[in-house]
Amino acid sequence: SQTIHQWPATLVQPVGSPLSLECTVEGTSNPNLYWYRQAAGRGLQLLFYSVGIGQISSEVPQNLSASRPQDRQFILSSKKLLLSDSGFYLCAWNTGVGGELFFGEGSRLTVL
Amino acid sequence: AQTVTQSQPEMSVQEAETVTLSCTYDTSENNYYLFWYKQPPSRQMILVIRQEAYKQQNATENRFSVNFQKAAKSFSLKISDSQLGDTAMYFCAFLPNTGNQFYFGTGTSLTVIP
């Protein structure tokens, strides 16, 4: 069966510090991978998605970046965090056209 | 561009009663997929139900069913015999057949009252 792991679950970082959130999927190959951000009480904002290794589409220009070094690994990074980067980050995957999204448990980031 | 609108930020329902959550979307696509996702207070988002636009029959999953009106671009979720465990945020989502990007509504917070 397929599983998705996302970590860390909780992160408190000072402004200006770097960020690395990691997501891995098991039990499938060549998944589409997604990073979303969810602000408190609001919907999901798509940040990045990837349809293959090294292929990253950015939906929101900001100080975040994403990488896909391996088929089932998706990393969200920042060199210098801003206060506005605080939020709940969700990694997700699907198998392609029409496939449902499967979500990780999320990472709560607080930037102080 | 595709947009998804959930006009009910918060709703409540008495346990064992029925509740309907609304969702409308705007698209020029003819083939697409629609989803309802549930996000309980524990936070992990899970799929409730999925509808393929080319299928006229409304999808059902146990106590959950949808009313899909393609011409009206409406995709409402009906929860029958509401249970305390149904308390959650519910998100409507749209996926065009030609793309990989999902479009989500802003969500409806549902509270089931004992």
PDB file of C-alpha atoms in Angstrom:
ATOM      1  CA  SER A   1       0.000   0.000   0.000  1.00  0.00           C
ATOM      2  CA  GLN A   2       1.038   3.570  -0.575  1.00  0.00           C
ATOM      3  CA  THR A   3       2.071   5.836   2.256  1.00  0.00           C
ATOM      4  CA  ILE A   4       3.266   9.399   2.540  1.00  0.00           C
ATOM      5  CA  HIS A   5       5.579  10.695   5.222  1.00  0.00           C
ATOM      6  CA  GLN A   6       6.140  14.335   5.983  1.00  0.00           C
ATOM      7  CA  TRP A   7       8.469  15.834   8.594  1.00  0.00           C
ATOM      8  CA  PRO A   8       9.056  17.564  10.851  1.00  0.00           C
ATOM      9  CA  ALA A   9       5.538  17.772  12.233  1.00  0.00           C
ATOM     10  CA  THR A  10       6.233  20.960  14.165  1.00  0.00           C
ATOM     11  CA  LEU A  11       8.893  23.595  13.660  1.00  0.00           C
ATOM     12  CA  VAL A  12       9.607  26.906  15.387  1.00  0.00           C
ATOM     13  CA  GLN A  13      12.190  29.013  13.600  1.00  0.00           C
ATOM     14  CA  PRO A  14      13.509  32.580  13.959  1.00  0.00           C
ATOM     15  CA  VAL A  15      13.102  35.083  11.161  1.00  0.00           C
ATOM     16  CA  GLY A  16      15.968  34.837   8.709  1.00  0.00           C
ATOM     17  CA  SER A  17      16.759  31.203   9.421  1.00  0.00           C
ATOM     18  CA  PRO A  18      16.669  28.484   6.750  1.00  0.00           C
ATOM     19  CA  LEU A  19      13.914  25.927   6.274  1.00  0.00           C
ATOM     20  CA  SER A  20      13.765  22.387   5.029  1.00  0.00           C
ATOM     21  CA  LEU A  21      10.577  20.308   5.012  1.00  0.00           C
ATOM     22  CA  GLU A  22      10.769  16.853   3.575  1.00  0.00           C
ATOM     23  CA  CYS A  23       8.177  14.556   2.104  1.00  0.00           C
ATOM     24  CA  THR A  24       8.541  11.013   0.832  1.00  0.00           C
ATOM     25  CA  VAL A  25       6.063   8.651  -0.763  1.00  0.00           C
ATOM     26  CA  GLU A  26       6.271   4.876  -0.607  1.00  0.00           C
ATOM     27  CA  GLY A  27       4.551   2.175  -2.576  1.00  0.00           C
ATOM     28  CA  THR A  28       4.214   3.938  -5.902  1.00  0.00           C
ATOM     29  CA  SER A  29       6.424   5.254  -8.666  1.00  0.00           C
ATOM     30  CA  ASN A  30       6.497   8.506 -10.628  1.00  0.00           C
ATOM     31  CA  PRO A  31       3.842  10.237  -8.541  1.00  0.00           C
ATOM     32  CA  ASN A  32       2.817  13.834  -9.004  1.00  0.00           C
ATOM     33  CA  LEU A  33       3.943  15.671  -5.878  1.00  0.00           C
ATOM     34  CA  TYR A  34       2.531  18.846  -4.364  1.00  0.00           C
ATOM     35  CA  TRP A  35       3.270  21.362  -1.615  1.00  0.00           C
ATOM     36  CA  TYR A  36       0.350  23.357  -0.217  1.00  0.00           C
ATOM     37  CA  ARG A  37       0.173  25.983   2.505  1.00  0.00           C
ATOM     38  CA  GLN A  38      -2.882  26.381   4.658  1.00  0.00           C
ATOM     39  CA  ALA A  39      -3.328  29.578   6.662  1.00  0.00           C
ATOM     40  CA  ALA A  40      -5.400  29.370   9.831  1.00  0.00           C
ATOM     41  CA  GLY A  41      -9.081  28.900   8.974  1.00  0.00           C
ATOM     42  CA  ARG A  42      -8.498  29.291   5.276  1.00  0.00           C
ATOM     43  CA  GLY A  43      -8.170  27.189   2.174  1.00  0.00           C
ATOM     44  CA  LEU A  44      -5.203  25.567   0.523  1.00  0.00           C
ATOM     45  CA  GLN A  45      -2.709  27.572  -1.470  1.00  0.00           C
ATOM     46  CA  LEU A  46      -0.704  25.587  -3.996  1.00  0.00           C
ATOM     47  CA  LEU A  47       2.976  26.436  -3.713  1.00  0.00           C
ATOM     48  CA  PHE A  48       4.715  23.917  -5.971  1.00  0.00           C
ATOM     49  CA  TYR A  49       3.987  20.774  -7.885  1.00  0.00           C
ATOM     50  CA  SER A  50       6.170  18.295  -9.699  1.00  0.00           C
ATOM     51  CA  VAL A  51       5.388  15.703 -12.347  1.00  0.00           C
ATOM     52  CA  GLY A  52       8.874  14.188 -12.385  1.00  0.00           C
ATOM     53  CA  ILE A  53      12.420  14.351 -11.055  1.00  0.00           C
ATOM     54  CA  GLY A  54      13.815  17.829 -11.459  1.00  0.00           C
ATOM     55  CA  GLN A  55      10.527  19.190 -12.815  1.00  0.00           C
ATOM     56  CA  ILE A  56       9.117  21.862 -10.525  1.00  0.00           C
ATOM     57  CA  SER A  57       6.241  24.231 -11.242  1.00  0.00           C
ATOM     58  CA  SER A  58       5.922  27.243  -8.982  1.00  0.00           C
ATOM     59  CA  GLU A  59       2.535  28.794  -8.440  1.00  0.00           C
ATOM     60  CA  VAL A  60       3.396  31.539  -5.973  1.00  0.00           C
ATOM     61  CA  PRO A  61       6.501  33.735  -6.308  1.00  0.00           C
ATOM     62  CA  GLN A  62       8.065  34.035  -2.870  1.00  0.00           C
ATOM     63  CA  ASN A  63      11.152  33.135  -0.904  1.00  0.00           C
ATOM     64  CA  LEU A  64      10.325  29.431  -0.882  1.00  0.00           C
ATOM     65  CA  SER A  65      11.720  26.845  -3.276  1.00  0.00           C
ATOM     66  CA  ALA A  66      11.135  23.176  -3.926  1.00  0.00           C
ATOM     67  CA  SER A  67      13.265  20.344  -5.185  1.00  0.00           C
ATOM     68  CA  ARG A  68      12.693  16.755  -6.215  1.00  0.00           C
ATOM     69  CA  PRO A  69      16.032  14.992  -5.987  1.00  0.00           C
ATOM     70  CA  GLN A  70      14.488  11.530  -6.198  1.00  0.00           C
ATOM     71  CA  ASP A  71      11.318  10.123  -7.716  1.00  0.00           C
ATOM     72  CA  ARG A  72       9.433   9.934  -4.445  1.00  0.00           C
ATOM     73  CA  GLN A  73      11.061  12.738  -2.477  1.00  0.00           C
ATOM     74  CA  PHE A  74       9.894  16.331  -2.413  1.00  0.00           C
ATOM     75  CA  ILE A  75      11.610  19.036  -0.382  1.00  0.00           C
ATOM     76  CA  LEU A  76      10.395  22.515   0.486  1.00  0.00           C
ATOM     77  CA  SER A  77      13.128  25.003   1.368  1.00  0.00           C
ATOM     78  CA  SER A  78      13.865  28.569   2.203  1.00  0.00           C
ATOM     79  CA  LYS A  79      17.161  30.346   2.695  1.00  0.00           C
ATOM     80  CA  LYS A  80      15.692  33.054   4.932  1.00  0.00           C
ATOM     81  CA  LEU A  81      12.304  32.710   6.578  1.00  0.00           C
ATOM     82  CA  LEU A  82       9.855  35.583   6.887  1.00  0.00           C
ATOM     83  CA  LEU A  83       7.137  36.030   9.494  1.00  0.00           C
ATOM     84  CA  SER A  84       4.600  35.565   6.726  1.00  0.00           C
ATOM     85  CA  ASP A  85       5.921  32.056   6.078  1.00  0.00           C
ATOM     86  CA  SER A  86       4.221  30.811   9.227  1.00  0.00           C
ATOM     87  CA  GLY A  87       1.500  28.316   8.479  1.00  0.00           C
ATOM     88  CA  PHE A  88       0.553  24.718   8.001  1.00  0.00           C
ATOM     89  CA  TYR A  89       2.310  22.990   5.128  1.00  0.00           C
ATOM     90  CA  LEU A  90       0.871  19.944   3.450  1.00  0.00           C
ATOM     91  CA  CYS A  91       2.580  17.581   1.081  1.00  0.00           C
ATOM     92  CA  ALA A  92       0.406  15.511  -1.239  1.00  0.00           C
ATOM     93  CA  TRP A  93       0.661  13.107  -4.147  1.00  0.00           C
ATOM     94  CA  ASN A  94      -1.463  11.538  -6.832  1.00  0.00           C
ATOM     95  CA  THR A  95      -0.935   9.120  -9.672  1.00  0.00           C
ATOM     96  CA  GLY A  96      -1.929  11.335 -12.568  1.00  0.00           C
ATOM     97  CA  VAL A  97      -4.979  12.386 -14.526  1.00  0.00           C
ATOM     98  CA  GLY A  98      -8.069  12.329 -12.360  1.00  0.00           C
ATOM     99  CA  GLY A  99      -6.361  10.665  -9.444  1.00  0.00           C
ATOM    100  CA  GLU A 100      -7.285  11.732  -5.960  1.00  0.00           C
ATOM    101  CA  LEU A 101      -4.771  13.536  -3.816  1.00  0.00           C
ATOM    102  CA  PHE A 102      -3.302  11.757  -0.816  1.00  0.00           C
ATOM    103  CA  PHE A 103      -2.091  14.103   1.883  1.00  0.00           C
ATOM    104  CA  GLY A 104       0.614  13.900   4.483  1.00  0.00           C
ATOM    105  CA  GLU A 105      -0.085  14.782   8.083  1.00  0.00           C
ATOM    106  CA  GLY A 106       1.294  18.278   7.673  1.00  0.00           C
ATOM    107  CA  SER A 107       4.031  20.445   9.165  1.00  0.00           C
ATOM    108  CA  ARG A 108       3.202  23.333  11.463  1.00  0.00           C
ATOM    109  CA  LEU A 109       5.760  26.142  10.954  1.00  0.00           C
ATOM    110  CA  THR A 110       5.925  29.095  13.305  1.00  0.00           C
ATOM    111  CA  VAL A 111       8.342  31.870  12.440  1.00  0.00           C
ATOM    112  CA  LEU A 112       9.178  34.171  15.361  1.00  0.00           C
TER     113      LEU A 112
ATOM    114  CA  ALA B   1      -8.956  30.167 -14.918  1.00  0.00           C
ATOM    115  CA  GLN B   2     -10.752  27.761 -12.649  1.00  0.00           C
ATOM    116  CA  THR B   3     -12.287  28.894  -9.382  1.00  0.00           C
ATOM    117  CA  VAL B   4     -14.079  27.007  -6.639  1.00  0.00           C
ATOM    118  CA  THR B   5     -16.481  28.731  -4.265  1.00  0.00           C
ATOM    119  CA  GLN B   6     -17.770  27.460  -0.958  1.00  0.00           C
ATOM    120  CA  SER B   7     -20.196  30.091   0.282  1.00  0.00           C
ATOM    121  CA  GLN B   8     -20.790  28.622   3.747  1.00  0.00           C
ATOM    122  CA  PRO B   9     -17.775  29.261   6.019  1.00  0.00           C
ATOM    123  CA  GLU B  10     -19.445  27.545   8.980  1.00  0.00           C
ATOM    124  CA  MET B  11     -22.325  25.173   9.446  1.00  0.00           C
ATOM    125  CA  SER B  12     -23.742  23.092  12.229  1.00  0.00           C
ATOM    126  CA  VAL B  13     -26.060  20.131  12.306  1.00  0.00           C
ATOM    127  CA  GLN B  14     -27.698  18.074  14.991  1.00  0.00           C
ATOM    128  CA  GLU B  15     -26.452  14.549  15.384  1.00  0.00           C
ATOM    129  CA  ALA B  16     -28.403  12.071  13.214  1.00  0.00           C
ATOM    130  CA  GLU B  17     -29.732  14.865  11.002  1.00  0.00           C
ATOM    131  CA  THR B  18     -28.858  15.599   7.381  1.00  0.00           C
ATOM    132  CA  VAL B  19     -26.772  18.518   6.185  1.00  0.00           C
ATOM    133  CA  THR B  20     -25.816  19.785   2.738  1.00  0.00           C
ATOM    134  CA  LEU B  21     -22.623  21.676   1.975  1.00  0.00           C
ATOM    135  CA  SER B  22     -22.573  23.752  -1.177  1.00  0.00           C
ATOM    136  CA  CYS B  23     -19.859  24.168  -3.763  1.00  0.00           C
ATOM    137  CA  THR B  24     -19.857  25.939  -7.092  1.00  0.00           C
ATOM    138  CA  TYR B  25     -17.076  26.181  -9.610  1.00  0.00           C
ATOM    139  CA  ASP B  26     -16.258  28.091 -12.736  1.00  0.00           C
ATOM    140  CA  THR B  27     -14.526  26.486 -15.687  1.00  0.00           C
ATOM    141  CA  SER B  28     -14.525  26.350 -19.453  1.00  0.00           C
ATOM    142  CA  GLU B  29     -13.376  22.733 -19.404  1.00  0.00           C
ATOM    143  CA  ASN B  30     -15.788  19.998 -20.418  1.00  0.00           C
ATOM    144  CA  ASN B  31     -14.026  17.079 -18.764  1.00  0.00           C
ATOM    145  CA  TYR B  32     -12.865  17.286 -15.172  1.00  0.00           C
ATOM    146  CA  TYR B  33     -13.044  15.740 -11.737  1.00  0.00           C
ATOM    147  CA  LEU B  34     -14.594  17.004  -8.538  1.00  0.00           C
ATOM    148  CA  PHE B  35     -13.734  16.018  -4.990  1.00  0.00           C
ATOM    149  CA  TRP B  36     -14.810  16.570  -1.438  1.00  0.00           C
ATOM    150  CA  TYR B  37     -12.089  16.356   1.179  1.00  0.00           C
ATOM    151  CA  LYS B  38     -12.460  16.214   4.950  1.00  0.00           C
ATOM    152  CA  GLN B  39      -9.957  17.660   7.389  1.00  0.00           C
ATOM    153  CA  PRO B  40     -10.747  16.635  10.984  1.00  0.00           C
ATOM    154  CA  PRO B  41      -9.245  18.518  13.912  1.00  0.00           C
ATOM    155  CA  SER B  42      -6.347  16.018  13.847  1.00  0.00           C
ATOM    156  CA  ARG B  43      -5.477  17.677  10.531  1.00  0.00           C
ATOM    157  CA  GLN B  44      -4.865  14.873   8.058  1.00  0.00           C
ATOM    158  CA  MET B  45      -6.871  15.556   4.940  1.00  0.00           C
ATOM    159  CA  ILE B  46      -8.764  12.575   3.546  1.00  0.00           C
ATOM    160  CA  LEU B  47     -10.943  12.027   0.520  1.00  0.00           C
ATOM    161  CA  VAL B  48     -14.684  11.832   1.112  1.00  0.00           C
ATOM    162  CA  ILE B  49     -15.998  11.417  -2.389  1.00  0.00           C
ATOM    163  CA  ARG B  50     -14.981  11.790  -6.031  1.00  0.00           C
ATOM    164  CA  GLN B  51     -17.071  12.593  -9.107  1.00  0.00           C
ATOM    165  CA  GLU B  52     -16.124  12.358 -12.768  1.00  0.00           C
ATOM    166  CA  ALA B  53     -17.804  15.087 -14.787  1.00  0.00           C
ATOM    167  CA  TYR B  54     -18.634  12.823 -17.711  1.00  0.00           C
ATOM    168  CA  LYS B  55     -20.642  10.556 -15.436  1.00  0.00           C
ATOM    169  CA  GLN B  56     -24.167  11.796 -14.914  1.00  0.00           C
ATOM    170  CA  GLN B  57     -24.827   9.518 -11.965  1.00  0.00           C
ATOM    171  CA  ASN B  58     -24.153  11.153  -8.630  1.00  0.00           C
ATOM    172  CA  ALA B  59     -21.408   9.539  -6.567  1.00  0.00           C
ATOM    173  CA  THR B  60     -22.247   8.033  -3.194  1.00  0.00           C
ATOM    174  CA  GLU B  61     -20.123   6.671  -0.371  1.00  0.00           C
ATOM    175  CA  ASN B  62     -22.185   5.274   2.483  1.00  0.00           C
ATOM    176  CA  ARG B  63     -23.704   8.308   4.274  1.00  0.00           C
ATOM    177  CA  PHE B  64     -22.088  10.753   1.860  1.00  0.00           C
ATOM    178  CA  SER B  65     -23.585  11.650  -1.490  1.00  0.00           C
ATOM    179  CA  VAL B  66     -23.274  14.468  -3.963  1.00  0.00           C
ATOM    180  CA  ASN B  67     -25.679  16.436  -6.096  1.00  0.00           C
ATOM    181  CA  PHE B  68     -23.723  17.153  -9.259  1.00  0.00           C
ATOM    182  CA  GLN B  69     -25.346  19.658 -11.579  1.00  0.00           C
ATOM    183  CA  LYS B  70     -22.950  20.120 -14.495  1.00  0.00           C
ATOM    184  CA  ALA B  71     -24.899  22.817 -16.296  1.00  0.00           C
ATOM    185  CA  ALA B  72     -25.171  24.845 -13.113  1.00  0.00           C
ATOM    186  CA  LYS B  73     -21.548  24.044 -12.165  1.00  0.00           C
ATOM    187  CA  SER B  74     -22.686  22.964  -8.759  1.00  0.00           C
ATOM    188  CA  PHE B  75     -21.339  20.112  -6.627  1.00  0.00           C
ATOM    189  CA  SER B  76     -22.966  19.885  -3.204  1.00  0.00           C
ATOM    190  CA  LEU B  77     -22.218  17.293  -0.537  1.00  0.00           C
ATOM    191  CA  LYS B  78     -24.982  15.710   1.496  1.00  0.00           C
ATOM    192  CA  ILE B  79     -24.172  14.025   4.779  1.00  0.00           C
ATOM    193  CA  SER B  80     -26.944  11.837   6.107  1.00  0.00           C
ATOM    194  CA  ASP B  81     -27.312  10.600   9.686  1.00  0.00           C
ATOM    195  CA  SER B  82     -24.596  13.005  10.841  1.00  0.00           C
ATOM    196  CA  GLN B  83     -22.171  11.670  13.419  1.00  0.00           C
ATOM    197  CA  LEU B  84     -19.892  13.435  15.880  1.00  0.00           C
ATOM    198  CA  GLY B  85     -16.923  12.199  13.881  1.00  0.00           C
ATOM    199  CA  ASP B  86     -18.135  14.202  10.897  1.00  0.00           C
ATOM    200  CA  THR B  87     -17.059  17.394  12.659  1.00  0.00           C
ATOM    201  CA  ALA B  88     -14.335  18.770  10.379  1.00  0.00           C
ATOM    202  CA  MET B  89     -13.408  21.237   7.691  1.00  0.00           C
ATOM    203  CA  TYR B  90     -14.717  20.187   4.301  1.00  0.00           C
ATOM    204  CA  PHE B  91     -13.043  21.291   1.107  1.00  0.00           C
ATOM    205  CA  CYS B  92     -14.408  21.088  -2.389  1.00  0.00           C
ATOM    206  CA  ALA B  93     -11.798  20.637  -5.133  1.00  0.00           C
ATOM    207  CA  PHE B  94     -11.688  20.706  -8.918  1.00  0.00           C
ATOM    208  CA  LEU B  95      -9.186  18.990 -11.197  1.00  0.00           C
ATOM    209  CA  PRO B  96      -9.258  19.586 -14.951  1.00  0.00           C
ATOM    210  CA  ASN B  97      -8.765  16.568 -17.139  1.00  0.00           C
ATOM    211  CA  THR B  98      -6.019  18.371 -19.013  1.00  0.00           C
ATOM    212  CA  GLY B  99      -3.900  19.404 -16.027  1.00  0.00           C
ATOM    213  CA  ASN B 100      -2.297  18.452 -12.756  1.00  0.00           C
ATOM    214  CA  GLN B 101      -3.316  21.403 -10.635  1.00  0.00           C
ATOM    215  CA  PHE B 102      -6.112  21.031  -8.122  1.00  0.00           C
ATOM    216  CA  TYR B 103      -8.277  24.048  -7.287  1.00  0.00           C
ATOM    217  CA  PHE B 104      -9.666  24.156  -3.763  1.00  0.00           C
ATOM    218  CA  GLY B 105     -12.464  26.144  -2.190  1.00  0.00           C
ATOM    219  CA  THR B 106     -11.914  27.973   1.083  1.00  0.00           C
ATOM    220  CA  GLY B 107     -13.680  25.292   3.071  1.00  0.00           C
ATOM    221  CA  THR B 108     -16.738  24.858   5.261  1.00  0.00           C
ATOM    222  CA  SER B 109     -16.317  24.189   8.955  1.00  0.00           C
ATOM    223  CA  LEU B 110     -18.955  21.683   9.993  1.00  0.00           C
ATOM    224  CA  THR B 111     -19.844  21.049  13.620  1.00  0.00           C
ATOM    225  CA  VAL B 112     -22.055  18.138  14.593  1.00  0.00           C
ATOM    226  CA  ILE B 113     -23.920  18.916  17.795  1.00  0.00           C
ATOM    227  CA  PRO B 114     -24.721  16.036  20.140  1.00  0.00           C
TER     228      PRO B 114
END
